[in-house]
Tab-separated table of C-alpha atoms and ligand atoms in Angstrom:
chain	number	residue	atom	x	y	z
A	1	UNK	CA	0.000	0.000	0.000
A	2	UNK	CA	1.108	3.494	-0.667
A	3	UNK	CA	2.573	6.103	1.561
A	4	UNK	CA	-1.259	7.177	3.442
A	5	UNK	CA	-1.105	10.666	3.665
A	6	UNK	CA	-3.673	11.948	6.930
A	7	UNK	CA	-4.530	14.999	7.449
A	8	UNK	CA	-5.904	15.815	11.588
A	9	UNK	CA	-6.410	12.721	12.360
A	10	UNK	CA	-8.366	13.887	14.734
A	11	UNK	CA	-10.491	16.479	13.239
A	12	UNK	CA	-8.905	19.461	15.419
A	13	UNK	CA	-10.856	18.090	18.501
A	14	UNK	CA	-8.011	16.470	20.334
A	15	UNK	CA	-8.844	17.238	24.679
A	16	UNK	CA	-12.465	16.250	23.261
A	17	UNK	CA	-11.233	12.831	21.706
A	18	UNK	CA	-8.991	12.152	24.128
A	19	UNK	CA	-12.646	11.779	26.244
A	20	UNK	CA	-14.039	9.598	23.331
A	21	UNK	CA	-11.118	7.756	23.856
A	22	UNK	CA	-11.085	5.778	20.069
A	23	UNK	CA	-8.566	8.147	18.023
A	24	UNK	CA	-5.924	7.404	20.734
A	25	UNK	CA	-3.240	4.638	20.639
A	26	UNK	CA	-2.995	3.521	24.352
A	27	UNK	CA	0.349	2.842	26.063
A	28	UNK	CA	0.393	0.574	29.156
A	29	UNK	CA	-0.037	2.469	31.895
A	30	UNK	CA	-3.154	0.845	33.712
A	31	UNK	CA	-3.132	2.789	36.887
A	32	UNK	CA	-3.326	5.931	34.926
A	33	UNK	CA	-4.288	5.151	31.673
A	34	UNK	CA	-3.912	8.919	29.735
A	35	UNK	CA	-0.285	8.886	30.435
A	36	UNK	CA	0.721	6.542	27.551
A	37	UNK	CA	-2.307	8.450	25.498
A	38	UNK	CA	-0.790	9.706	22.303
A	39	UNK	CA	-2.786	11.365	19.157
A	40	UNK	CA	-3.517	8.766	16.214
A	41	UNK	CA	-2.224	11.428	13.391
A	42	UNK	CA	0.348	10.124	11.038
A	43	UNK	CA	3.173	8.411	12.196
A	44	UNK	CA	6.377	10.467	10.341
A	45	UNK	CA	5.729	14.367	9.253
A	46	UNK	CA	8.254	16.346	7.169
A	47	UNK	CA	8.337	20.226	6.843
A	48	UNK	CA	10.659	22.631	5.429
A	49	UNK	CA	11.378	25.930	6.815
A	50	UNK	CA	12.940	28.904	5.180
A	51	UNK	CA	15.753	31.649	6.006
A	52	UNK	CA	15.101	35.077	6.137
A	53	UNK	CA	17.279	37.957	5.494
A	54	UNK	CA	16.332	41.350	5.636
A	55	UNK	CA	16.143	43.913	2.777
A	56	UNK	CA	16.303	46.625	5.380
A	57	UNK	CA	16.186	46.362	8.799
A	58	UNK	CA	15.307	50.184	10.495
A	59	UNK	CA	16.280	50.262	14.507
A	60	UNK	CA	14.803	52.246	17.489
A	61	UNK	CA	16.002	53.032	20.626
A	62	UNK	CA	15.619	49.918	22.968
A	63	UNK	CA	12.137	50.469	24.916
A	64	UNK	CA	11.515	49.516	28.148
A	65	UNK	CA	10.746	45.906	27.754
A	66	UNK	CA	14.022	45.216	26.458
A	67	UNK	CA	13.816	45.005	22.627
A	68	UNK	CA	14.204	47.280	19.876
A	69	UNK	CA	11.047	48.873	18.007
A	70	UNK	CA	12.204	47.932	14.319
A	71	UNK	CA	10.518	48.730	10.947
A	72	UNK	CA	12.059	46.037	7.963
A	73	UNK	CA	11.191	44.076	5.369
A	74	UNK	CA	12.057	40.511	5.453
A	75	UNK	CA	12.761	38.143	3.010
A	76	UNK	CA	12.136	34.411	3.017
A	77	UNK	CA	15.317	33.053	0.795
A	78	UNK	CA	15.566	29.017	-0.937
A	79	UNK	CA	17.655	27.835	2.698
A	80	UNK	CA	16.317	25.375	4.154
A	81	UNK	CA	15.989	23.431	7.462
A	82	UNK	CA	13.726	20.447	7.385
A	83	UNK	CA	11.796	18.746	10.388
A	84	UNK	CA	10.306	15.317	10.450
A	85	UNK	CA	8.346	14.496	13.760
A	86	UNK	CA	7.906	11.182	15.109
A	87	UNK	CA	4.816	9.949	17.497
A	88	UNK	CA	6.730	8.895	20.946
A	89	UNK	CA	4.693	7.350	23.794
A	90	UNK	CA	4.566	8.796	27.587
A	91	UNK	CA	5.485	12.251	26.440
A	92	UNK	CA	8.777	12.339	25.386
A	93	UNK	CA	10.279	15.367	23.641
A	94	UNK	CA	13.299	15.010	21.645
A	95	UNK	CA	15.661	16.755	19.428
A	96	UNK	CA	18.381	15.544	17.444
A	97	UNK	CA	20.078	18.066	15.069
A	98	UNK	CA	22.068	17.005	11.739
A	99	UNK	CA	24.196	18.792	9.509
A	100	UNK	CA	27.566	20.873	9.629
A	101	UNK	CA	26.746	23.033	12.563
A	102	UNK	CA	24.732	20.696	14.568
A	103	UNK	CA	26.995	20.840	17.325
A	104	UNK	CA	26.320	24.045	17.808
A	105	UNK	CA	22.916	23.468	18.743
A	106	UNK	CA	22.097	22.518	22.342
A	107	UNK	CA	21.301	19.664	23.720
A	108	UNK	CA	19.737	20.042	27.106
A	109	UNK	CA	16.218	21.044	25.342
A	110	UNK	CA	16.735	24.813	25.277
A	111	UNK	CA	16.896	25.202	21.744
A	112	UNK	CA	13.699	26.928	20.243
A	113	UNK	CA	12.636	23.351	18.711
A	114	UNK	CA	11.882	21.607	21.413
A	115	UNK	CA	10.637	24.480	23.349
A	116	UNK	CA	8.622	24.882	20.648
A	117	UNK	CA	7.339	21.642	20.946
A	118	UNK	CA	6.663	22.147	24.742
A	119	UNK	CA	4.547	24.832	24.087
A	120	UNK	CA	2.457	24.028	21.709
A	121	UNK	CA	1.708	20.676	23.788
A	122	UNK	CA	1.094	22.918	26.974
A	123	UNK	CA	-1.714	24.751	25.275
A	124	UNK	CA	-3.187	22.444	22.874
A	125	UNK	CA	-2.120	19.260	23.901
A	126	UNK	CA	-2.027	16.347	26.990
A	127	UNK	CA	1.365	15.726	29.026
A	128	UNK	CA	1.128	12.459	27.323
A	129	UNK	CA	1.934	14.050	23.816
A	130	UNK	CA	5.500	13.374	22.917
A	131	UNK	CA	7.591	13.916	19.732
A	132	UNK	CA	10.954	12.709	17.909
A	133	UNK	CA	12.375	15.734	16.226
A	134	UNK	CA	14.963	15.040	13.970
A	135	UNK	CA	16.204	18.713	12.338
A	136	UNK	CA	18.280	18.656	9.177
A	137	UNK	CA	19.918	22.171	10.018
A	138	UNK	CA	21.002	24.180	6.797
A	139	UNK	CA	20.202	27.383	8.101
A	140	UNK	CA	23.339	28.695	9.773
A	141	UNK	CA	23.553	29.044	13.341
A	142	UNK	CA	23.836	31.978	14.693
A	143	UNK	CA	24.232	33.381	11.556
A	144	UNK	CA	21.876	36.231	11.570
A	145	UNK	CA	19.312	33.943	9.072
A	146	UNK	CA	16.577	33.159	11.717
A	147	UNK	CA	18.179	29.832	12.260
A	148	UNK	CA	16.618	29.053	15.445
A	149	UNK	CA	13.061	30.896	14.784
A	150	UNK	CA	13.104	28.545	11.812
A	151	UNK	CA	13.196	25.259	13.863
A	152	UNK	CA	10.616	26.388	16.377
A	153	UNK	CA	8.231	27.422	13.243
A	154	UNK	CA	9.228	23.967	11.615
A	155	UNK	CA	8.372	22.326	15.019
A	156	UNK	CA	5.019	24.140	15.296
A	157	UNK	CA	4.166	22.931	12.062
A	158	UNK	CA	5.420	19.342	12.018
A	159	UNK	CA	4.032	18.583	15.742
A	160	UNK	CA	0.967	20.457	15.380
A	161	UNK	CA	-0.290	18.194	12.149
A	162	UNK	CA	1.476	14.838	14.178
A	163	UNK	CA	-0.576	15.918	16.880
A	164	UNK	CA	-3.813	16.316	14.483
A	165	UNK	CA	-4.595	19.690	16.268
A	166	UNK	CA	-5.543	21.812	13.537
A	167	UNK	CA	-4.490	24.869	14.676
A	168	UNK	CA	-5.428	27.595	12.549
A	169	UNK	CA	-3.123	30.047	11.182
A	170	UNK	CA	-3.877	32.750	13.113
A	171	UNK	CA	-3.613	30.399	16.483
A	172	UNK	CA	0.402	29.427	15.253
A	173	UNK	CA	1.460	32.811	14.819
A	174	UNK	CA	0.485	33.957	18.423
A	175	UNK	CA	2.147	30.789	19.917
A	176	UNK	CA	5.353	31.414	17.495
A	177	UNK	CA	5.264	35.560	18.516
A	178	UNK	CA	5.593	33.828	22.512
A	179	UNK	CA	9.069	32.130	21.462
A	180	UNK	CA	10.602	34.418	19.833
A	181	UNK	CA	10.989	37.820	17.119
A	182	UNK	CA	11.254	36.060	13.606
A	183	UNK	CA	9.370	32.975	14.196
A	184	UNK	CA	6.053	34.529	13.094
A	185	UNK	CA	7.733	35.467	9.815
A	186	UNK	CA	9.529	32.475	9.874
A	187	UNK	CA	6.037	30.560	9.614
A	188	UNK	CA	4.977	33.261	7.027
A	189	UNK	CA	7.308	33.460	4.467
A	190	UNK	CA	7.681	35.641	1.230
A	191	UNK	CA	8.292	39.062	1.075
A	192	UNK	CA	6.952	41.399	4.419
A	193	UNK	CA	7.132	44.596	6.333
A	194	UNK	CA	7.266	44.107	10.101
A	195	UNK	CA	7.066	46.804	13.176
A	196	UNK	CA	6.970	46.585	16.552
A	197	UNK	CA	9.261	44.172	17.901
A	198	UNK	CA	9.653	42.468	14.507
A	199	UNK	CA	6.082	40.448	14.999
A	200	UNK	CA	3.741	42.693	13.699
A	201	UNK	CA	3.302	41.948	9.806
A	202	UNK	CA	1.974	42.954	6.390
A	203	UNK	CA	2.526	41.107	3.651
A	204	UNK	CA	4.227	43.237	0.135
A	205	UNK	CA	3.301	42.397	-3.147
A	206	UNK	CA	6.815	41.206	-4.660
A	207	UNK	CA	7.227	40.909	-8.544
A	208	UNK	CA	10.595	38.691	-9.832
A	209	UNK	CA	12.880	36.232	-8.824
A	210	UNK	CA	15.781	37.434	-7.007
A	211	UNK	CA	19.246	36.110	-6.644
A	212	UNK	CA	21.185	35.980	-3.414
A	213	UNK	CA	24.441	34.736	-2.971
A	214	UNK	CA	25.480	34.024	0.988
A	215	UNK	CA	28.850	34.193	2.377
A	216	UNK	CA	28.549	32.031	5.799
A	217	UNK	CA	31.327	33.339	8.598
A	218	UNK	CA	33.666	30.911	10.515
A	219	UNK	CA	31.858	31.456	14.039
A	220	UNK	CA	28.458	33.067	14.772
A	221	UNK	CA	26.994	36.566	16.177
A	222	UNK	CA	24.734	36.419	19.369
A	223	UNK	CA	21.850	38.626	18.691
A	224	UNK	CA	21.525	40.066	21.942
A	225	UNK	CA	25.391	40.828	21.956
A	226	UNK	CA	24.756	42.979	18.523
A	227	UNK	CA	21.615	44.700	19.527
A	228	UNK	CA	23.432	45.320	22.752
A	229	UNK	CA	26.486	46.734	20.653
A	230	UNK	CA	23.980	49.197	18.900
A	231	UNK	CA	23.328	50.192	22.051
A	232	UNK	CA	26.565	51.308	22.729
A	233	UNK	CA	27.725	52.982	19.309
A	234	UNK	CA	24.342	55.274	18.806
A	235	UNK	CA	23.583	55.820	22.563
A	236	UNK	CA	21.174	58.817	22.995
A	237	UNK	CA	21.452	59.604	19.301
A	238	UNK	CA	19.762	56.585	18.203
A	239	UNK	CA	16.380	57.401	17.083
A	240	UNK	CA	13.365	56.722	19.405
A	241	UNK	CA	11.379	55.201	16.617
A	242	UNK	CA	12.976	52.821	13.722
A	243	UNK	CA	13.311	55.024	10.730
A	244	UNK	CA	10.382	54.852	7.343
A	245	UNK	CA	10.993	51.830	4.512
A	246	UNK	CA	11.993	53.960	1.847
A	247	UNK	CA	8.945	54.372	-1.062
A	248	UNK	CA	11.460	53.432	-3.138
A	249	UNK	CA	12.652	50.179	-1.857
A	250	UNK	CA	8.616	49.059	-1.988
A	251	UNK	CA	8.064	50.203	-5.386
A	252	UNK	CA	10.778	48.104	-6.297
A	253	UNK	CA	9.396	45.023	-4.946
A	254	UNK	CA	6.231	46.081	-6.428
A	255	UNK	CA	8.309	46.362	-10.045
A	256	UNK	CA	10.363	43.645	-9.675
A	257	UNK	CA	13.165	46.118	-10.013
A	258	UNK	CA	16.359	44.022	-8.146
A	259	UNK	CA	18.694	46.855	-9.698
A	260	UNK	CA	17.214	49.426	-7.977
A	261	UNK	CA	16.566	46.889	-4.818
A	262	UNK	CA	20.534	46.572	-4.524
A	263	UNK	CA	20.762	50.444	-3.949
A	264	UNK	CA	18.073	50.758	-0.872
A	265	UNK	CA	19.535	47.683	0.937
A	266	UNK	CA	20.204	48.904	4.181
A	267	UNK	CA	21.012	47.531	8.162
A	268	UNK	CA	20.958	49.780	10.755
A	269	UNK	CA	22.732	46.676	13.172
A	270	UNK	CA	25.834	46.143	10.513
A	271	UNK	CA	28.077	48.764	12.057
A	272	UNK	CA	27.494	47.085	15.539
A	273	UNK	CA	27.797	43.351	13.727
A	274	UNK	CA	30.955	44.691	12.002
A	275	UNK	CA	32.591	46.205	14.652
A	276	UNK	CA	32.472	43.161	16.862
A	277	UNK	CA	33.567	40.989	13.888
A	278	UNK	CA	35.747	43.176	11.775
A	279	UNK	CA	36.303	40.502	8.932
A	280	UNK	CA	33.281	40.698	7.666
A	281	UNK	CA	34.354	44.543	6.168
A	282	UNK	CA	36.364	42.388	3.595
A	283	UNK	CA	33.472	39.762	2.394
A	284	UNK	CA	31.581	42.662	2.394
A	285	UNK	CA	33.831	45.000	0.227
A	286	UNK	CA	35.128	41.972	-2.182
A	287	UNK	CA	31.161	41.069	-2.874
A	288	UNK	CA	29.721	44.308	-3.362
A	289	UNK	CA	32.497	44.761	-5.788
A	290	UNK	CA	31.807	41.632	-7.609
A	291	UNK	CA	31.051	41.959	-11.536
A	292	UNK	CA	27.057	41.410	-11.396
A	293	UNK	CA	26.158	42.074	-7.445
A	294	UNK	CA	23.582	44.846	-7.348
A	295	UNK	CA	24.018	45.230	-3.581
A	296	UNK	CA	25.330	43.564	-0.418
A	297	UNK	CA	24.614	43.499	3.002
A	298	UNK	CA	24.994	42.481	6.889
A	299	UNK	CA	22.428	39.593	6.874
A	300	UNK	CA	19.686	40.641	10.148
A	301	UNK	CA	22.362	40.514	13.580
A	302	UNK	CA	24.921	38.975	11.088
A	303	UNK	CA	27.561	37.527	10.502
A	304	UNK	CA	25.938	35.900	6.907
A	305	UNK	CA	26.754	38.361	4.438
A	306	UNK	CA	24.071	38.536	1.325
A	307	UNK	CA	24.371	39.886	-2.004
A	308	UNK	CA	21.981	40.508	-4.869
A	309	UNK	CA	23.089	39.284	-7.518
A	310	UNK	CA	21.437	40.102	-11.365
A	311	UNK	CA	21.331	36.921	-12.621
A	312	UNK	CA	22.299	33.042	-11.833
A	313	UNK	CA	25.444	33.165	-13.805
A	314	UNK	CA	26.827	35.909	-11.858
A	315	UNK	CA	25.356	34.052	-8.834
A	316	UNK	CA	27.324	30.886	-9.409
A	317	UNK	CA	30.198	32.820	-10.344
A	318	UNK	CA	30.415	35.128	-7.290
A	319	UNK	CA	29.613	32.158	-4.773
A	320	UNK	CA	32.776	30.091	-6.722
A	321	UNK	CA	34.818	33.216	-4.996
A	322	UNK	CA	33.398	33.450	-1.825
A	323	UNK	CA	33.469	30.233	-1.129
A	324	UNK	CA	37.792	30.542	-1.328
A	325	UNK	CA	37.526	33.576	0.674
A	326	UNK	CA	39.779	33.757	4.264
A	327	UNK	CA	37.008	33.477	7.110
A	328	UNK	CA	33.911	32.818	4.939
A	329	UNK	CA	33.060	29.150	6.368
A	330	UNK	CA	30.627	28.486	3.387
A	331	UNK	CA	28.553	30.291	0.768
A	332	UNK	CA	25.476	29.019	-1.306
A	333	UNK	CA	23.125	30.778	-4.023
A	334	UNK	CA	19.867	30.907	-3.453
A	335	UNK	CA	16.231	32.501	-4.483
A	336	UNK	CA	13.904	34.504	-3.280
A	337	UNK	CA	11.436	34.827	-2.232
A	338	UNK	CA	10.687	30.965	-0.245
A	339	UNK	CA	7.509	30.035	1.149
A	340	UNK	CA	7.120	30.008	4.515
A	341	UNK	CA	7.218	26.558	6.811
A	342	UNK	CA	5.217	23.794	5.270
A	343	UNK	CA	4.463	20.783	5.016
A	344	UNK	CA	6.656	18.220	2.675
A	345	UNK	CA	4.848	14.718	3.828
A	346	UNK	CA	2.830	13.071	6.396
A	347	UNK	CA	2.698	9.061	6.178
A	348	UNK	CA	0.909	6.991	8.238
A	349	UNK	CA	2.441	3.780	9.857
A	350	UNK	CA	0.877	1.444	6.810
A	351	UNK	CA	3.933	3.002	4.752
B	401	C5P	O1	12.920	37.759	20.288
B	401	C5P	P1	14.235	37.057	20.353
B	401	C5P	O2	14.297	36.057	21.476
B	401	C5P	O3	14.666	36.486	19.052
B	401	C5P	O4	15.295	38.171	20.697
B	401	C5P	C1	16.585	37.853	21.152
B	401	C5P	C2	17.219	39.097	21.739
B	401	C5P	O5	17.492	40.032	20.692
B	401	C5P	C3	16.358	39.855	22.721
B	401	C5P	O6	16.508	39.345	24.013
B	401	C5P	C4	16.929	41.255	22.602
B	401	C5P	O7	18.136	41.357	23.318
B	401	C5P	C5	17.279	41.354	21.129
B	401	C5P	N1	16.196	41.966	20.347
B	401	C5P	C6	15.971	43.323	20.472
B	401	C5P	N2	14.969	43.908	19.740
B	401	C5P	C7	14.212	43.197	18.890
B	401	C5P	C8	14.434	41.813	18.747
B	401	C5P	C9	15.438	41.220	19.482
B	401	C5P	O8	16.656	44.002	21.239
B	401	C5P	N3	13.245	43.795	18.186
């Protein structure tokens, strides 16, 4: 028999099933029989997950509860990390990370997939609910992409259809705004303008395919550490509020105008990201040099840097030379802009 593919198993009623008892497989736990209770949705789920960069990313003076009011436009780019979910009896939530940088991740369940995970079972789920997360990690870490905010949308996505809860859209993005500032767009995908603390969302229209090139750096950026280092460079001469998107870098989008695109990229955090990683002034210089690159810039916190590039030739061409670069780790081409997290596959056991 094929590959079944299920989708909410349990019709988005799970506390009520769980009452009706039959769309549960039971564990063996007779003195307390809803502690081996797990959700009858399918038995593996894969979803992929974009990176982000942003096209400009405008800063305001940090506010009283900590963060920075921001006004950018993200950008959902062809990086991806993927997530398959596993059903695991007696509420077990795991996370094992693959790829180049996976040791980079932690493994004590901090990382923003399983508390991701842990989440979404507190408010939709049982205790009983448990998950194998395996995460195939493209998406640099710490690398100013939305790495992390990727995982915990992936995890949202792949546990919430495991789980057969249903969740609407609407439901995911509050419970991805609670773990962090990019998971919401992380979820969303495409081409946005966020405020507020970088949660807050309206989707642009965005005409064209562009081409990014992406120089990876030998060791990461903590986010805090740069926003903190903006801190300290502007001081009282930051401004209180982020500054406007530019008309003209929306009309772009609008045109699907990457030439003038390359001219209004802007990052209000690169002087803080370069001073506490001065390398990057050389990726940067070398690929907004390039023969082809319509514009580079500080990727988000950095350290990624990204370039627009006019077309794939010049993309493969430039990411040849940054890839022999001193302190680039890595560097890939990619599109944009990538769909937000979704779905891939969702087999039942019969497979
Ligand atoms: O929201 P998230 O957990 O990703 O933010 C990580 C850190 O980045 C925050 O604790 C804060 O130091 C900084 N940040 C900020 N302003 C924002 C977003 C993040 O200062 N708008």
């Amino acid at each position: 028999m094929p590959p079944e593919v299920r989708k909410g198993a349990l019709g988005g009623r799970g506390r009520k099933k769980v009452r009706g008892g039959s769309a549960y497989r039971s564990g063996m736990s007779p003195e307390f029989p809803w502690n081996d209770l797990t959700p009858l949705g399918p038995n593996r789920v894969k979803v992929r997950v974009p990176a982000k960069i942003n096209l400009t990313l405008n800063v305001g003076q940090r506010a009283d509860d900590g963060y920075h009011p921001l006004l950018t436009v993200f950008q959902a780019v062809g990086l991806y990390d993927e997530i398959t979910a596993m059903p695991v009896l007696g509420g077990v939530i795991s996370v094992l990370v693959r790829g180049a940088q996976a040791h980079l991740v932690p493994t004590d369940g901090t990382d923003l997939g399983a508390q991701a995970a842990r989440l979404l079972r507190s408010r939709y789920g049982l205790p009983s609910y448990g998950a194998s997360i395996e995460i195939d990690k493209q998406i640099p870490v710490a690398g100013g992409m939305a790495g992390g905010s990727a995982d915990a949308a992936g995890t949202l996505v792949a546990c919430s259809e495991l789980w057969g809860l249903e969740l609407s859209p609407n439901e995911l993005q509050l419970l991805a705004a609670e773990l962090g500032s990019d998971v919401p767009f992380s979820l969303n995908g495409g081409t946005v303008i966020a405020h507020g603390r970088g949660t807050d969302m309206v989707p642009l229209m965005c005409r064209g395919t562009y081409y990014w090139a992406l120089a990876f750096a030998e060791t990461g950026l903590s986010t805090p550490a740069v926003f903190q280092r903006f801190d300290e460079l502007n001081g009282a001469a930051a401004p209180k509020r982020p500054a406007d998107v530019p008309h003209e870098l929306l009309a772009a989008l609008i045109a699907g105008d990457a030439k003038t695109l390359g001219k209004m990229l802007s990052n209000d955090l690169e002087p803080a990201a370069l001073d506490l990683c001065p390398a990057l002034a050389d990726t940067l210089a070398y690929g907004r040099s390039y023969p082809g690159v319509l514009g580079g810039l500080v990727s988000g916190s950095g350290p990624t840097c990204a370039f627009l590039v006019e077309n794939p030739r010049a993309l493969a061409d430039l990411v040849g030379e940054l890839r022999v670069l001193p302190r680039v780790r890595a560097a890939v081409g990619v599109t944009a802009p990538a769909r937000g997290a979704h779905l891939i596959s969702a087999h039942s056991s019969a497979a």
